């Protein structure tokens, strides 16, 4: 006599489906964690800019509220220290000036295109300037904001016309900067 096939109870099928789902989800979660690359903080975020500005004290950063057409968010926030005020352990570094670069959306391609623009901010009452105004392709404009003297200059090849930067609204309040998120 032949015996018939045994049927698997429905509860066994349900348990198998749940186990498969849990194992699959676990593998997906582990693989996702291993494959995720941390590129660091977003350079267009207020938190990133605040952290960069906190590296030194004394020179406030003045930024455009809105950028001229064709420009992306600021990059490479830096401070300039003339070296006369060495850092003391545990004390913040003194900044004589601050600088940030603004690149065109499409990158820098050459003559006729938008150049990279550097914005350097220093105390207008300083005895000597630390912001650059020279170079083979440099054109620049100066603006005042409170006690700050801003020098905006071309930091790459491209159209030397900086007239769009002459009228941008400026602020030291990062909450007013529209291109940060």
Tab-separated table of C-alpha atoms in Angstrom:
chain	number	residue	atom	x	y	z
A	1	UNK	CA	0.000	0.000	0.000
A	2	UNK	CA	1.272	3.425	-0.873
A	3	UNK	CA	1.021	6.208	1.541
A	4	UNK	CA	-0.186	9.604	0.367
A	5	UNK	CA	1.786	12.746	0.536
A	6	UNK	CA	1.694	14.468	3.836
A	7	UNK	CA	0.334	17.933	3.819
A	8	UNK	CA	2.276	20.689	5.515
A	9	UNK	CA	0.093	22.576	7.946
A	10	UNK	CA	-0.717	26.220	7.183
A	11	UNK	CA	0.964	27.336	10.387
A	12	UNK	CA	4.287	25.901	9.130
A	13	UNK	CA	3.976	27.912	5.891
A	14	UNK	CA	3.234	31.079	7.857
A	15	UNK	CA	6.221	30.490	10.152
A	16	UNK	CA	8.476	29.909	7.115
A	17	UNK	CA	7.256	33.148	5.465
A	18	UNK	CA	7.852	35.172	8.631
A	19	UNK	CA	11.336	33.676	9.093
A	20	UNK	CA	12.212	34.420	5.456
A	21	UNK	CA	11.000	38.017	5.799
A	22	UNK	CA	12.976	38.583	9.018
A	23	UNK	CA	16.179	37.095	7.584
A	24	UNK	CA	15.767	39.057	4.331
A	25	UNK	CA	15.142	42.337	6.155
A	26	UNK	CA	18.133	41.712	8.447
A	27	UNK	CA	20.453	41.061	5.506
A	28	UNK	CA	19.150	44.151	3.689
A	29	UNK	CA	19.692	46.286	6.808
A	30	UNK	CA	23.236	44.961	7.386
A	31	UNK	CA	24.221	45.315	3.716
A	32	UNK	CA	22.797	48.833	3.605
A	33	UNK	CA	24.858	49.815	6.620
A	34	UNK	CA	28.008	48.363	5.104
A	35	UNK	CA	27.477	49.962	1.704
A	36	UNK	CA	26.505	53.412	2.945
A	37	UNK	CA	29.369	55.845	2.480
A	38	UNK	CA	29.585	58.747	4.889
A	39	UNK	CA	30.661	61.804	2.902
A	40	UNK	CA	30.759	63.942	6.032
A	41	UNK	CA	28.595	66.936	6.785
A	42	UNK	CA	26.777	68.707	3.969
A	43	UNK	CA	28.854	71.796	3.062
A	44	UNK	CA	25.649	73.679	2.222
A	45	UNK	CA	24.239	73.250	5.735
A	46	UNK	CA	24.212	75.875	8.461
A	47	UNK	CA	25.672	73.347	10.907
A	48	UNK	CA	28.692	72.760	8.670
A	49	UNK	CA	29.313	76.491	8.183
A	50	UNK	CA	28.913	77.144	11.921
A	51	UNK	CA	31.460	74.419	12.709
A	52	UNK	CA	33.950	75.878	10.216
A	53	UNK	CA	33.497	79.406	11.565
A	54	UNK	CA	33.960	78.185	15.153
A	55	UNK	CA	37.555	77.198	14.349
A	56	UNK	CA	38.690	80.793	14.906
A	57	UNK	CA	37.417	83.967	16.585
A	58	UNK	CA	37.515	87.736	16.054
A	59	UNK	CA	36.783	88.112	12.327
A	60	UNK	CA	33.064	87.693	11.588
A	61	UNK	CA	32.056	85.980	8.346
A	62	UNK	CA	29.887	88.122	6.116
A	63	UNK	CA	27.931	86.135	3.526
A	64	UNK	CA	25.524	86.960	0.703
A	65	UNK	CA	21.858	86.413	1.588
A	66	UNK	CA	21.280	85.202	-1.990
A	67	UNK	CA	23.939	84.322	-4.537
A	68	UNK	CA	24.150	85.864	-8.002
A	69	UNK	CA	22.700	83.744	-10.801
A	70	UNK	CA	24.899	80.845	-11.795
A	71	UNK	CA	26.647	80.347	-8.440
A	72	UNK	CA	26.502	77.449	-6.039
A	73	UNK	CA	26.867	77.430	-2.227
A	74	UNK	CA	30.121	78.479	-0.539
A	75	UNK	CA	33.020	76.076	-0.095
A	76	UNK	CA	36.395	75.981	1.645
A	77	UNK	CA	35.633	78.251	4.570
A	78	UNK	CA	38.947	79.304	5.982
A	79	UNK	CA	40.496	81.895	8.221
A	80	UNK	CA	43.699	83.856	7.798
A	81	UNK	CA	46.006	84.447	10.732
A	82	UNK	CA	48.926	86.798	10.168
A	83	UNK	CA	51.056	84.753	12.541
A	84	UNK	CA	51.589	87.566	15.023
A	85	UNK	CA	49.103	86.014	17.401
A	86	UNK	CA	50.170	82.416	18.038
A	87	UNK	CA	47.596	79.990	19.359
A	88	UNK	CA	47.607	79.321	23.087
A	89	UNK	CA	46.682	75.813	24.231
A	90	UNK	CA	42.991	75.665	25.053
A	91	UNK	CA	42.279	79.094	23.570
A	92	UNK	CA	40.543	79.663	20.233
A	93	UNK	CA	42.691	80.698	17.285
A	94	UNK	CA	42.606	84.387	16.347
A	95	UNK	CA	41.484	85.167	12.796
A	96	UNK	CA	42.579	88.336	11.028
A	97	UNK	CA	40.304	87.556	8.099
A	98	UNK	CA	37.923	84.897	6.780
A	99	UNK	CA	37.566	83.617	3.261
A	100	UNK	CA	35.118	81.453	1.323
A	101	UNK	CA	34.967	80.389	-2.340
A	102	UNK	CA	31.907	80.368	-4.596
A	103	UNK	CA	32.022	78.163	-7.692
A	104	UNK	CA	29.712	78.414	-10.708
A	105	UNK	CA	27.007	75.705	-10.945
A	106	UNK	CA	28.599	74.334	-14.119
A	107	UNK	CA	32.167	74.527	-12.865
A	108	UNK	CA	34.941	76.706	-14.215
A	109	UNK	CA	35.552	76.252	-17.935
A	110	UNK	CA	37.527	79.286	-19.094
A	111	UNK	CA	37.199	82.707	-20.671
A	112	UNK	CA	33.683	84.052	-20.993
A	113	UNK	CA	32.304	81.754	-18.298
A	114	UNK	CA	31.734	82.629	-14.685
A	115	UNK	CA	34.874	82.545	-12.553
A	116	UNK	CA	35.278	81.161	-9.088
A	117	UNK	CA	34.797	84.082	-6.715
A	118	UNK	CA	36.546	84.396	-3.365
A	119	UNK	CA	35.020	86.524	-0.636
A	120	UNK	CA	37.523	87.695	1.974
A	121	UNK	CA	36.380	89.608	5.077
A	122	UNK	CA	38.726	91.551	7.334
A	123	UNK	CA	38.517	94.356	9.864
A	124	UNK	CA	38.271	97.643	7.968
A	125	UNK	CA	40.437	99.347	10.609
A	126	UNK	CA	43.368	96.914	10.215
A	127	UNK	CA	46.746	98.537	9.582
A	128	UNK	CA	47.486	96.279	6.631
A	129	UNK	CA	45.281	94.115	4.471
A	130	UNK	CA	45.566	90.332	4.398
A	131	UNK	CA	42.962	89.810	1.653
A	132	UNK	CA	44.326	89.158	-1.835
A	133	UNK	CA	43.892	91.746	-4.580
A	134	UNK	CA	46.531	90.564	-7.026
A	135	UNK	CA	47.049	87.732	-9.482
A	136	UNK	CA	47.266	87.115	-13.226
A	137	UNK	CA	43.486	86.954	-13.748
A	138	UNK	CA	42.296	88.836	-10.696
A	139	UNK	CA	39.723	91.534	-10.745
A	140	UNK	CA	38.197	92.609	-7.466
A	141	UNK	CA	35.660	94.819	-5.768
A	142	UNK	CA	35.578	96.056	-2.212
A	143	UNK	CA	32.501	96.555	-0.092
A	144	UNK	CA	31.941	97.521	3.517
A	145	UNK	CA	29.654	95.800	5.971
A	146	UNK	CA	29.721	97.270	9.464
A	147	UNK	CA	33.360	97.142	10.593
A	148	UNK	CA	34.172	94.590	7.920
A	149	UNK	CA	35.935	95.262	4.659
A	150	UNK	CA	34.960	92.682	2.027
A	151	UNK	CA	37.141	91.931	-0.937
A	152	UNK	CA	35.484	89.862	-3.645
A	153	UNK	CA	37.954	88.711	-6.259
A	154	UNK	CA	38.144	86.297	-9.157
A	155	UNK	CA	40.021	83.192	-8.064
A	156	UNK	CA	40.053	81.501	-11.482
A	157	UNK	CA	39.950	82.213	-15.190
A	158	UNK	CA	36.660	83.363	-16.605
A	159	UNK	CA	34.739	86.534	-17.139
A	160	UNK	CA	36.308	89.136	-14.821
A	161	UNK	CA	33.009	91.049	-14.535
A	162	UNK	CA	31.977	90.992	-10.871
A	163	UNK	CA	29.167	93.538	-11.190
A	164	UNK	CA	26.556	90.991	-10.007
A	165	UNK	CA	28.406	90.800	-6.680
A	166	UNK	CA	28.316	94.590	-6.118
A	167	UNK	CA	24.670	94.581	-5.096
A	168	UNK	CA	24.162	91.283	-3.255
A	169	UNK	CA	22.566	91.711	0.158
A	170	UNK	CA	24.991	90.760	2.935
A	171	UNK	CA	24.572	89.392	6.457
A	172	UNK	CA	26.475	87.890	9.378
A	173	UNK	CA	23.340	85.987	10.478
A	174	UNK	CA	23.485	82.458	9.054
A	175	UNK	CA	19.714	82.117	9.535
A	176	UNK	CA	19.211	84.765	6.839
A	177	UNK	CA	21.457	83.054	4.281
A	178	UNK	CA	18.982	81.547	1.786
A	179	UNK	CA	21.367	79.150	0.035
A	180	UNK	CA	22.176	77.296	3.266
A	181	UNK	CA	19.814	74.615	4.512
